[in-house]
PDB file of C-alpha atoms and ligand atoms in Angstrom:
ATOM      1  CA  MET A   1      -5.331 -35.181  14.558  1.00 32.00           C
ATOM      2  CA  THR A   2      -6.869 -34.880  18.009  1.00 31.00           C
ATOM      3  CA  ALA A   3      -6.224 -32.249  20.618  1.00 29.00           C
ATOM      4  CA  GLY A   4      -2.659 -31.889  21.798  1.00 30.00           C
ATOM      5  CA  GLN A   5      -1.140 -34.578  19.622  1.00 33.00           C
ATOM      6  CA  VAL A   6       1.996 -33.640  17.747  1.00 41.00           C
ATOM      7  CA  PRO A   7       1.323 -34.977  14.271  1.00 43.00           C
ATOM      8  CA  PRO A   8       3.753 -37.507  12.800  1.00 36.00           C
ATOM      9  CA  ALA A   9       4.498 -34.992  10.064  1.00 37.00           C
ATOM     10  CA  ALA A  10       6.058 -32.642  12.626  1.00 36.00           C
ATOM     11  CA  SER A  11       8.868 -35.071  13.215  1.00 35.00           C
ATOM     12  CA  GLU A  12       9.770 -35.174   9.535  1.00 40.00           C
ATOM     13  CA  SER A  13      11.610 -31.851   9.873  1.00 44.00           C
ATOM     14  CA  ARG A  14      11.653 -30.963   6.214  1.00 45.00           C
ATOM     15  CA  GLY A  15      11.934 -27.231   6.795  1.00 49.00           C
ATOM     16  CA  SER A  16      13.970 -26.203   9.811  1.00 53.00           C
ATOM     17  CA  ARG A  17      17.344 -24.669   9.396  1.00 59.00           C
ATOM     18  CA  GLY A  18      19.840 -25.456  12.134  1.00 66.00           C
ATOM     19  CA  PHE A  19      19.072 -23.872  15.481  1.00 72.00           C
ATOM     20  CA  ASP A  20      21.468 -21.029  16.286  1.00 81.00           C
ATOM     21  CA  ALA A  21      20.512 -18.673  19.123  1.00 86.00           C
ATOM     22  CA  ARG A  22      23.437 -16.381  18.179  1.00 89.00           C
ATOM     23  CA  VAL A  23      21.744 -15.311  14.943  1.00 92.00           C
ATOM     24  CA  ALA A  24      18.434 -13.439  14.772  1.00 95.00           C
ATOM     25  CA  HIS A  25      15.465 -15.315  13.284  1.00 94.00           C
ATOM     26  CA  PRO A  26      12.327 -13.663  11.872  1.00 94.00           C
ATOM     27  CA  ALA A  27       9.929 -15.522  14.193  1.00 95.00           C
ATOM     28  CA  ARG A  28      11.885 -14.522  17.300  1.00 95.00           C
ATOM     29  CA  VAL A  29      12.396 -10.860  16.300  1.00 96.00           C
ATOM     30  CA  TYR A  30       8.642 -10.680  15.605  1.00 96.00           C
ATOM     31  CA  ASP A  31       8.034 -12.212  19.030  1.00 95.00           C
ATOM     32  CA  TYR A  32      10.257  -9.486  20.551  1.00 96.00           C
ATOM     33  CA  TRP A  33       8.304  -6.745  18.724  1.00 96.00           C
ATOM     34  CA  LEU A  34       5.092  -8.259  20.124  1.00 96.00           C
ATOM     35  CA  GLY A  35       6.465  -8.212  23.677  1.00 95.00           C
ATOM     36  CA  GLY A  36       6.885 -12.014  23.862  1.00 94.00           C
ATOM     37  CA  LYS A  37       9.481 -13.957  25.831  1.00 92.00           C
ATOM     38  CA  ASP A  38      10.529 -16.508  23.191  1.00 91.00           C
ATOM     39  CA  ASN A  39      13.582 -14.684  21.887  1.00 94.00           C
ATOM     40  CA  PHE A  40      17.327 -14.561  22.463  1.00 94.00           C
ATOM     41  CA  GLU A  41      19.949 -11.823  22.796  1.00 95.00           C
ATOM     42  CA  ALA A  42      20.578 -11.743  19.016  1.00 96.00           C
ATOM     43  CA  ASP A  43      16.849 -11.297  18.379  1.00 96.00           C
ATOM     44  CA  ARG A  44      16.583  -8.510  20.958  1.00 97.00           C
ATOM     45  CA  ILE A  45      19.557  -6.679  19.395  1.00 97.00           C
ATOM     46  CA  ALA A  46      17.927  -6.979  15.959  1.00 96.00           C
ATOM     47  CA  GLY A  47      14.605  -5.922  17.493  1.00 97.00           C
ATOM     48  CA  GLU A  48      16.075  -2.787  19.048  1.00 97.00           C
ATOM     49  CA  ALA A  49      18.027  -1.866  15.899  1.00 97.00           C
ATOM     50  CA  THR A  50      14.873  -2.122  13.782  1.00 97.00           C
ATOM     51  CA  ILE A  51      12.729  -0.250  16.316  1.00 98.00           C
ATOM     52  CA  ALA A  52      15.291   2.579  16.262  1.00 98.00           C
ATOM     53  CA  ALA A  53      14.943   2.770  12.462  1.00 97.00           C
ATOM     54  CA  TYR A  54      11.143   2.522  12.383  1.00 97.00           C
ATOM     55  CA  PRO A  55       9.643   3.136  15.849  1.00 97.00           C
ATOM     56  CA  ALA A  56       6.138   2.090  14.718  1.00 97.00           C
ATOM     57  CA  ILE A  57       7.258  -1.488  13.973  1.00 97.00           C
ATOM     58  CA  GLN A  58       5.900  -2.853  17.256  1.00 97.00           C
ATOM     59  CA  ALA A  59       2.489  -1.266  16.698  1.00 97.00           C
ATOM     60  CA  SER A  60       2.656  -2.560  13.134  1.00 97.00           C
ATOM     61  CA  ALA A  61       3.304  -6.126  14.338  1.00 97.00           C
ATOM     62  CA  ARG A  62       0.321  -5.849  16.689  1.00 97.00           C
ATOM     63  CA  ALA A  63      -1.778  -4.492  13.816  1.00 97.00           C
ATOM     64  CA  ASN A  64      -0.778  -7.536  11.754  1.00 98.00           C
ATOM     65  CA  ARG A  65      -1.973  -9.878  14.517  1.00 97.00           C
ATOM     66  CA  ALA A  66      -5.235  -7.938  14.662  1.00 97.00           C
ATOM     67  CA  PHE A  67      -5.560  -8.352  10.863  1.00 98.00           C
ATOM     68  CA  LEU A  68      -5.016 -12.096  11.319  1.00 98.00           C
ATOM     69  CA  ALA A  69      -7.830 -12.265  13.874  1.00 98.00           C
ATOM     70  CA  ARG A  70     -10.235 -10.168  11.772  1.00 98.00           C
ATOM     71  CA  SER A  71      -9.506 -12.034   8.551  1.00 98.00           C
ATOM     72  CA  VAL A  72      -9.845 -15.488  10.159  1.00 98.00           C
ATOM     73  CA  ARG A  73     -13.091 -14.414  11.818  1.00 98.00           C
ATOM     74  CA  TYR A  74     -14.363 -13.130   8.470  1.00 98.00           C
ATOM     75  CA  LEU A  75     -13.383 -16.392   6.751  1.00 98.00           C
ATOM     76  CA  ALA A  76     -14.989 -18.591   9.414  1.00 98.00           C
ATOM     77  CA  ALA A  77     -18.100 -16.535  10.158  1.00 98.00           C
ATOM     78  CA  GLY A  78     -18.681 -14.646   6.899  1.00 96.00           C
ATOM     79  CA  ALA A  79     -17.383 -17.073   4.281  1.00 98.00           C
ATOM     80  CA  GLY A  80     -18.100 -20.392   6.011  1.00 98.00           C
ATOM     81  CA  ILE A  81     -14.505 -21.628   5.751  1.00 98.00           C
ATOM     82  CA  ARG A  82     -13.699 -24.613   7.961  1.00 98.00           C
ATOM     83  CA  GLN A  83     -10.165 -25.448   6.774  1.00 98.00           C
ATOM     84  CA  PHE A  84      -7.072 -23.253   7.141  1.00 98.00           C
ATOM     85  CA  LEU A  85      -3.522 -23.706   5.867  1.00 98.00           C
ATOM     86  CA  ASP A  86      -1.504 -21.157   7.868  1.00 98.00           C
ATOM     87  CA  ILE A  87       2.048 -20.957   6.474  1.00 98.00           C
ATOM     88  CA  GLY A  88       4.583 -18.883   8.425  1.00 97.00           C
ATOM     89  CA  THR A  89       2.706 -19.391  11.665  1.00 96.00           C
ATOM     90  CA  GLY A  90       5.153 -17.700  14.009  1.00 95.00           C
ATOM     91  CA  LEU A  91       5.564 -18.436  17.692  1.00 93.00           C
ATOM     92  CA  PRO A  92       2.326 -19.093  19.543  1.00 90.00           C
ATOM     93  CA  THR A  93       0.815 -15.893  20.909  1.00 90.00           C
ATOM     94  CA  ALA A  94      -2.674 -14.544  21.534  1.00 88.00           C
ATOM     95  CA  ASN A  95      -5.398 -15.280  18.971  1.00 92.00           C
ATOM     96  CA  ASN A  96      -3.682 -18.061  17.048  1.00 95.00           C
ATOM     97  CA  THR A  97      -5.565 -19.036  13.887  1.00 97.00           C
ATOM     98  CA  HIS A  98      -7.181 -22.173  15.361  1.00 96.00           C
ATOM     99  CA  GLU A  99      -8.366 -20.271  18.439  1.00 96.00           C
ATOM    100  CA  VAL A 100     -10.102 -17.611  16.352  1.00 98.00           C
ATOM    101  CA  ALA A 101     -11.529 -20.080  13.804  1.00 98.00           C
ATOM    102  CA  GLN A 102     -12.718 -22.594  16.397  1.00 98.00           C
ATOM    103  CA  SER A 103     -14.305 -19.847  18.509  1.00 97.00           C
ATOM    104  CA  VAL A 104     -16.620 -19.360  15.512  1.00 98.00           C
ATOM    105  CA  ALA A 105     -16.780 -22.976  14.274  1.00 98.00           C
ATOM    106  CA  PRO A 106     -15.332 -25.616  16.644  1.00 98.00           C
ATOM    107  CA  GLU A 107     -15.133 -28.147  13.814  1.00 98.00           C
ATOM    108  CA  SER A 108     -12.502 -26.046  11.987  1.00 98.00           C
ATOM    109  CA  ARG A 109      -9.356 -27.882  10.881  1.00 98.00           C
ATOM    110  CA  ILE A 110      -6.046 -26.007  10.818  1.00 97.00           C
ATOM    111  CA  VAL A 111      -2.618 -26.970   9.497  1.00 97.00           C
ATOM    112  CA  TYR A 112       0.228 -24.760  10.668  1.00 97.00           C
ATOM    113  CA  VAL A 113       3.525 -24.613   8.755  1.00 97.00           C
ATOM    114  CA  ASP A 114       6.787 -22.914   9.721  1.00 96.00           C
ATOM    115  CA  ASN A 115      10.498 -23.584   9.170  1.00 94.00           C
ATOM    116  CA  ASP A 116      11.799 -22.137  12.446  1.00 92.00           C
ATOM    117  CA  PRO A 117      13.044 -24.794  14.888  1.00 90.00           C
ATOM    118  CA  LEU A 118      11.862 -22.756  17.880  1.00 91.00           C
ATOM    119  CA  VAL A 119       8.333 -22.612  16.465  1.00 92.00           C
ATOM    120  CA  LEU A 120       8.520 -26.400  16.057  1.00 91.00           C
ATOM    121  CA  SER A 121       9.550 -26.755  19.702  1.00 89.00           C
ATOM    122  CA  HIS A 122       6.494 -24.695  20.746  1.00 90.00           C
ATOM    123  CA  ALA A 123       4.152 -26.547  18.393  1.00 88.00           C
ATOM    124  CA  ARG A 124       2.195 -28.215  21.193  1.00 84.00           C
ATOM    125  CA  ALA A 125       0.721 -24.808  22.098  1.00 84.00           C
ATOM    126  CA  LEU A 126      -0.672 -24.666  18.553  1.00 84.00           C
ATOM    127  CA  LEU A 127      -2.231 -28.104  18.798  1.00 88.00           C
ATOM    128  CA  THR A 128      -4.865 -27.423  21.421  1.00 90.00           C
ATOM    129  CA  SER A 129      -7.733 -28.136  19.076  1.00 92.00           C
ATOM    130  CA  SER A 130     -11.369 -28.285  20.075  1.00 94.00           C
ATOM    131  CA  PRO A 131     -12.464 -31.949  20.162  1.00 96.00           C
ATOM    132  CA  GLU A 132     -14.708 -31.383  17.112  1.00 97.00           C
ATOM    133  CA  GLY A 133     -11.894 -29.942  14.999  1.00 97.00           C
ATOM    134  CA  ALA A 134      -8.222 -30.674  14.371  1.00 97.00           C
ATOM    135  CA  THR A 135      -4.861 -28.935  14.322  1.00 96.00           C
ATOM    136  CA  ALA A 136      -1.560 -30.157  12.925  1.00 96.00           C
ATOM    137  CA  TYR A 137       1.902 -28.669  12.632  1.00 96.00           C
ATOM    138  CA  LEU A 138       4.297 -29.186   9.722  1.00 96.00           C
ATOM    139  CA  ASP A 139       7.964 -28.313   9.962  1.00 95.00           C
ATOM    140  CA  ALA A 140       8.427 -27.251   6.350  1.00 97.00           C
ATOM    141  CA  ASP A 141       9.686 -24.455   4.133  1.00 97.00           C
ATOM    142  CA  LEU A 142       7.200 -22.341   2.180  1.00 98.00           C
ATOM    143  CA  ARG A 143       9.275 -22.997  -0.958  1.00 98.00           C
ATOM    144  CA  ASP A 144       8.638 -26.724  -0.615  1.00 98.00           C
ATOM    145  CA  THR A 145       5.012 -26.428  -1.723  1.00 98.00           C
ATOM    146  CA  GLU A 146       4.721 -30.064  -2.810  1.00 98.00           C
ATOM    147  CA  SER A 147       5.687 -31.384   0.642  1.00 97.00           C
ATOM    148  CA  ILE A 148       3.351 -28.910   2.329  1.00 98.00           C
ATOM    149  CA  LEU A 149       0.396 -29.913   0.146  1.00 98.00           C
ATOM    150  CA  ASP A 150       1.209 -33.598   0.468  1.00 98.00           C
ATOM    151  CA  LEU A 151       1.505 -33.539   4.278  1.00 97.00           C
ATOM    152  CA  ALA A 152      -1.387 -31.110   4.838  1.00 98.00           C
ATOM    153  CA  ALA A 153      -3.681 -33.547   3.015  1.00 98.00           C
ATOM    154  CA  GLY A 154      -3.420 -35.738   6.118  1.00 97.00           C
ATOM    155  CA  THR A 155      -5.556 -33.171   7.969  1.00 98.00           C
ATOM    156  CA  LEU A 156      -7.280 -31.076   5.278  1.00 98.00           C
ATOM    157  CA  ASP A 157      -9.645 -32.257   2.541  1.00 98.00           C
ATOM    158  CA  PHE A 158      -8.434 -30.495  -0.604  1.00 98.00           C
ATOM    159  CA  ALA A 159     -11.713 -31.308  -2.339  1.00 98.00           C
ATOM    160  CA  ARG A 160     -13.369 -28.748  -0.018  1.00 98.00           C
ATOM    161  CA  PRO A 161     -12.579 -25.016   0.354  1.00 98.00           C
ATOM    162  CA  VAL A 162      -9.407 -24.067   2.221  1.00 98.00           C
ATOM    163  CA  ALA A 163      -8.179 -20.652   3.353  1.00 98.00           C
ATOM    164  CA  ILE A 164      -4.485 -20.232   2.584  1.00 98.00           C
ATOM    165  CA  MET A 165      -2.982 -17.813   5.101  1.00 98.00           C
ATOM    166  CA  LEU A 166       0.331 -16.184   4.112  1.00 98.00           C
ATOM    167  CA  LEU A 167       0.669 -13.470   6.724  1.00 98.00           C
ATOM    168  CA  ALA A 168       3.968 -11.606   6.998  1.00 98.00           C
ATOM    169  CA  ILE A 169       5.892 -14.415   5.258  1.00 98.00           C
ATOM    170  CA  LEU A 170       6.101 -13.635   1.531  1.00 98.00           C
ATOM    171  CA  HIS A 171       8.495 -10.770   2.304  1.00 98.00           C
ATOM    172  CA  TYR A 172      11.046 -13.479   3.196  1.00 97.00           C
ATOM    173  CA  ILE A 173      10.994 -14.705  -0.428  1.00 98.00           C
ATOM    174  CA  PRO A 174      13.096 -11.985  -2.086  1.00 97.00           C
ATOM    175  CA  ASP A 175      12.636 -13.210  -5.676  1.00 97.00           C
ATOM    176  CA  THR A 176       9.233 -11.844  -6.715  1.00 97.00           C
ATOM    177  CA  GLY A 177       8.862 -14.414  -9.503  1.00 97.00           C
ATOM    178  CA  GLU A 178       9.479 -17.255  -7.053  1.00 98.00           C
ATOM    179  CA  ALA A 179       6.998 -15.749  -4.570  1.00 98.00           C
ATOM    180  CA  HIS A 180       4.363 -15.583  -7.347  1.00 97.00           C
ATOM    181  CA  ARG A 181       5.009 -19.194  -8.379  1.00 98.00           C
ATOM    182  CA  ILE A 182       4.619 -20.347  -4.762  1.00 98.00           C
ATOM    183  CA  VAL A 183       1.307 -18.520  -4.337  1.00 98.00           C
ATOM    184  CA  ALA A 184       0.045 -19.768  -7.716  1.00 98.00           C
ATOM    185  CA  ARG A 185       0.900 -23.396  -6.870  1.00 98.00           C
ATOM    186  CA  LEU A 186      -0.897 -23.196  -3.515  1.00 98.00           C
ATOM    187  CA  VAL A 187      -3.970 -21.533  -5.017  1.00 98.00           C
ATOM    188  CA  ASP A 188      -3.985 -24.119  -7.811  1.00 98.00           C
ATOM    189  CA  ALA A 189      -4.226 -26.916  -5.217  1.00 98.00           C
ATOM    190  CA  VAL A 190      -7.467 -25.680  -3.619  1.00 98.00           C
ATOM    191  CA  PRO A 191     -10.980 -25.762  -5.106  1.00 98.00           C
ATOM    192  CA  SER A 192     -13.327 -22.959  -6.101  1.00 98.00           C
ATOM    193  CA  GLY A 193     -14.696 -21.216  -3.011  1.00 98.00           C
ATOM    194  CA  SER A 194     -11.289 -21.267  -1.310  1.00 98.00           C
ATOM    195  CA  TYR A 195      -9.616 -18.081  -0.068  1.00 99.00           C
ATOM    196  CA  LEU A 196      -6.162 -16.499   0.015  1.00 99.00           C
ATOM    197  CA  ALA A 197      -5.162 -14.054   2.791  1.00 98.00           C
ATOM    198  CA  ILE A 198      -1.895 -12.139   2.569  1.00 98.00           C
ATOM    199  CA  SER A 199      -0.144  -9.467   4.582  1.00 98.00           C
ATOM    200  CA  HIS A 200       3.173  -8.140   3.335  1.00 98.00           C
ATOM    201  CA  ALA A 201       5.811  -5.574   4.349  1.00 98.00           C
ATOM    202  CA  ALA A 202       5.414  -2.406   2.303  1.00 98.00           C
ATOM    203  CA  SER A 203       8.153  -0.503   0.512  1.00 98.00           C
ATOM    204  CA  ASP A 204       5.784   2.400  -0.144  1.00 98.00           C
ATOM    205  CA  ILE A 205       4.494   3.123   3.378  1.00 97.00           C
ATOM    206  CA  SER A 206       6.939   5.288   5.368  1.00 96.00           C
ATOM    207  CA  PRO A 207       9.434   4.344   2.622  1.00 97.00           C
ATOM    208  CA  VAL A 208      12.584   5.905   4.082  1.00 97.00           C
ATOM    209  CA  GLU A 209      12.113   4.442   7.565  1.00 97.00           C
ATOM    210  CA  MET A 210      11.016   1.071   6.205  1.00 97.00           C
ATOM    211  CA  ALA A 211      14.028   0.817   3.882  1.00 97.00           C
ATOM    212  CA  GLU A 212      16.333   1.448   6.829  1.00 97.00           C
ATOM    213  CA  MET A 213      14.379  -0.948   9.062  1.00 97.00           C
ATOM    214  CA  ILE A 214      14.688  -3.712   6.441  1.00 97.00           C
ATOM    215  CA  ARG A 215      18.378  -2.956   5.856  1.00 97.00           C
ATOM    216  CA  ARG A 216      19.052  -3.333   9.585  1.00 97.00           C
ATOM    217  CA  MET A 217      16.931  -6.488   9.792  1.00 96.00           C
ATOM    218  CA  ASN A 218      18.983  -8.043   7.001  1.00 96.00           C
ATOM    219  CA  GLU A 219      22.222  -7.192   8.806  1.00 95.00           C
ATOM    220  CA  HIS A 220      21.049  -9.457  11.619  1.00 95.00           C
ATOM    221  CA  LEU A 221      19.197 -12.307   9.869  1.00 92.00           C
ATOM    222  CA  ALA A 222      21.265 -15.316   8.788  1.00 88.00           C
ATOM    223  CA  GLU A 223      19.587 -15.320   5.387  1.00 88.00           C
ATOM    224  CA  GLY A 224      19.344 -11.515   5.020  1.00 88.00           C
ATOM    225  CA  ASN A 225      16.253 -12.119   2.914  1.00 92.00           C
ATOM    226  CA  HIS A 226      13.700  -9.529   4.090  1.00 95.00           C
ATOM    227  CA  VAL A 227      12.219  -7.365   1.322  1.00 97.00           C
ATOM    228  CA  GLY A 228       9.442  -4.801   1.131  1.00 98.00           C
ATOM    229  CA  ARG A 229       7.154  -4.543  -1.909  1.00 98.00           C
ATOM    230  CA  PRO A 230       4.855  -1.772  -3.167  1.00 98.00           C
ATOM    231  CA  ARG A 231       1.095  -2.134  -3.050  1.00 98.00           C
ATOM    232  CA  GLN A 232       0.707  -2.886  -6.790  1.00 98.00           C
ATOM    233  CA  VAL A 233       3.142  -5.817  -6.562  1.00 98.00           C
ATOM    234  CA  VAL A 234       1.418  -7.212  -3.452  1.00 98.00           C
ATOM    235  CA  ALA A 235      -1.955  -6.863  -5.225  1.00 98.00           C
ATOM    236  CA  ARG A 236      -0.673  -9.043  -8.087  1.00 98.00           C
ATOM    237  CA  PHE A 237      -0.455 -12.042  -5.735  1.00 98.00           C
ATOM    238  CA  PHE A 238      -4.275 -12.019  -5.946  1.00 98.00           C
ATOM    239  CA  ASP A 239      -4.423 -12.115  -9.770  1.00 98.00           C
ATOM    240  CA  GLY A 240      -7.255 -14.361 -10.956  1.00 98.00           C
ATOM    241  CA  LEU A 241      -9.043 -14.156  -7.595  1.00 98.00           C
ATOM    242  CA  GLU A 242     -11.981 -12.028  -6.417  1.00 98.00           C
ATOM    243  CA  LEU A 243     -10.776  -9.533  -3.821  1.00 98.00           C
ATOM    244  CA  VAL A 244     -13.031  -9.171  -0.808  1.00 98.00           C
ATOM    245  CA  GLU A 245     -13.861  -5.529   0.033  1.00 98.00           C
ATOM    246  CA  PRO A 246     -11.974  -3.277   0.746  1.00 98.00           C
ATOM    247  CA  GLY A 247      -9.276  -4.898  -1.427  1.00 98.00           C
ATOM    248  CA  VAL A 248      -5.546  -4.571  -0.791  1.00 98.00           C
ATOM    249  CA  VAL A 249      -5.170  -1.893   1.864  1.00 98.00           C
ATOM    250  CA  LYS A 250      -3.094  -1.119   4.941  1.00 98.00           C
ATOM    251  CA  VAL A 251      -3.815  -4.001   7.327  1.00 98.00           C
ATOM    252  CA  THR A 252      -5.275  -1.510   9.816  1.00 98.00           C
ATOM    253  CA  GLN A 253      -7.853  -0.508   7.205  1.00 98.00           C
ATOM    254  CA  TRP A 254      -9.031  -4.007   6.321  1.00 98.00           C
ATOM    255  CA  ARG A 255     -12.467  -4.136   7.998  1.00 98.00           C
ATOM    256  CA  PRO A 256     -11.233  -2.344  11.139  1.00 97.00           C
ATOM    257  CA  ALA A 257     -13.140  -2.769  14.377  1.00 94.00           C
ATOM    258  CA  SER A 258     -12.954   0.960  15.128  1.00 96.00           C
ATOM    259  CA  ALA A 259     -11.791   4.287  13.767  1.00 96.00           C
ATOM    260  CA  VAL A 260      -8.888   4.145  16.223  1.00 95.00           C
ATOM    261  CA  GLU A 261      -7.768   0.798  14.749  1.00 95.00           C
ATOM    262  CA  ALA A 262      -8.125   2.127  11.186  1.00 96.00           C
ATOM    263  CA  GLY A 263      -5.915   5.110  12.005  1.00 96.00           C
ATOM    264  CA  GLY A 264      -3.143   3.149  13.724  1.00 96.00           C
ATOM    265  CA  PRO A 265       0.356   2.839  12.286  1.00 95.00           C
ATOM    266  CA  THR A 266       1.273  -0.059  10.016  1.00 97.00           C
ATOM    267  CA  SER A 267       3.934  -0.970   7.485  1.00 96.00           C
ATOM    268  CA  LEU A 268       2.002  -3.842   5.901  1.00 98.00           C
ATOM    269  CA  TRP A 269      -0.387  -4.261   3.000  1.00 98.00           C
ATOM    270  CA  GLY A 270      -3.091  -6.856   3.439  1.00 98.00           C
ATOM    271  CA  GLY A 271      -5.945  -8.428   1.551  1.00 98.00           C
ATOM    272  CA  VAL A 272      -8.263 -11.417   1.304  1.00 98.00           C
ATOM    273  CA  ALA A 273      -9.600 -12.922  -1.924  1.00 98.00           C
ATOM    274  CA  ARG A 274     -11.872 -15.768  -3.059  1.00 98.00           C
ATOM    275  CA  LYS A 275     -11.016 -18.300  -5.729  1.00 98.00           C
ATOM    276  CA  PRO A 276     -13.877 -18.217  -8.256  1.00 98.00           C
TER     277      PRO A 276
HETATM  278  C1  LIG B 301       6.746 -12.257  10.920  1.00 95.71           C
HETATM  279  S1  LIG B 301       6.348 -13.924  11.343  1.00 95.71           S
HETATM  280  C2  LIG B 301       4.588 -13.938  10.983  1.00 95.71           C
HETATM  281  C3  LIG B 301       3.784 -14.844  11.914  1.00 95.71           C
HETATM  282  C4  LIG B 301       2.277 -14.874  11.633  1.00 95.71           C
HETATM  283  N1  LIG B 301       1.997 -15.379  10.286  1.00 95.71           N
HETATM  284  C5  LIG B 301       1.668 -13.514  11.777  1.00 95.71           C
HETATM  285  O1  LIG B 301       1.403 -12.883  10.748  1.00 95.71           O
HETATM  286  O2  LIG B 301       1.460 -13.060  12.897  1.00 95.71           O
HETATM  287  C6  LIG B 301       6.994 -14.789   9.911  1.00 95.71           C
HETATM  288  C7  LIG B 301       7.057 -16.291  10.097  1.00 95.71           C
HETATM  289  O3  LIG B 301       7.365 -16.897   8.838  1.00 95.71           O
HETATM  290  C8  LIG B 301       8.315 -17.918   9.049  1.00 95.71           C
HETATM  291  N2  LIG B 301       9.056 -18.116   7.798  1.00 95.71           N
HETATM  292  C9  LIG B 301       9.874 -17.228   7.167  1.00 95.71           C
HETATM  293  N3  LIG B 301      10.338 -17.764   6.026  1.00 95.71           N
HETATM  294  C10 LIG B 301       9.791 -19.009   5.922  1.00 95.71           C
HETATM  295  C11 LIG B 301       9.879 -20.065   4.962  1.00 95.71           C
HETATM  296  N4  LIG B 301      10.622 -19.919   3.866  1.00 95.71           N
HETATM  297  N5  LIG B 301       9.189 -21.200   5.191  1.00 95.71           N
HETATM  298  C12 LIG B 301       8.428 -21.356   6.305  1.00 95.71           C
HETATM  299  N6  LIG B 301       8.301 -20.403   7.252  1.00 95.71           N
HETATM  300  C13 LIG B 301       8.973 -19.236   7.066  1.00 95.71           C
HETATM  301  C14 LIG B 301       9.182 -17.426  10.192  1.00 95.71           C
HETATM  302  O4  LIG B 301       9.850 -18.495  10.849  1.00 95.71           O
HETATM  303  C15 LIG B 301       8.146 -16.743  11.072  1.00 95.71           C
HETATM  304  O5  LIG B 301       7.612 -17.609  12.016  1.00 95.71           O
END
């Protein structure tokens, strides 16, 4: 896929639920927390209700974006990864995966996947690839792993290492067994030398505030499917893989750029691991 082209796969619309601006959506509430403009009244109401329950949620969302940038830079510069499958992309913002990866290696190829119709409508902003590399966008649901793998193969070579990015998305799969099966299927599809990066809402960081934040979020989301998980359960998503140092930690403490970053608030666990 060359720069700026919307891939044919994007028009297949396998993932999007119907568009309803009256109901909060995860991508748009997250955009509100990040100070973006791509949200509606329902998202702002959900955003304010969740901020009131857990005031650090905006800083935590920013910390998650910083984790994305640091982990992609590590994968591109430190691990030599040139292919990224970023599922649960979110609305375009600063430091999107292809921008970070291609700033290190312009030939990097990125497939974005999300099931939010508003993200689909903003997909062109995610398709500004360097001429040497490629970006594509798939409108698909994380649970539909076979479609994702099938369509992503149009841009990514699954015979070569791929970084699977699942940042702040697995906490929208409330059934832990299903979430594990999804991760296992994706990891199974990539060769040795591939990587898995995860960030995930915690139930054991600021547990009282987080429980109330998630309860309020679910009051507003159509699917009411947000869950938090403790560190040990998040760590199990990496079973069979080699965790990169420092392991599964608060996202602020994963290779932080400074002591200030390491000490910032977060409600997410994060980690990166290599497939042996
Ligand atoms: C909190 S945002 C995270 C965005 C980005 N990964 C980041 O970490 O900055 C979660 C994203 O996952 C998407 N999402 C949630 N459930 C999904 C599903 N079942 N399939 C595909 N995308 C999903 C939402 O639409 C949203 O864009």
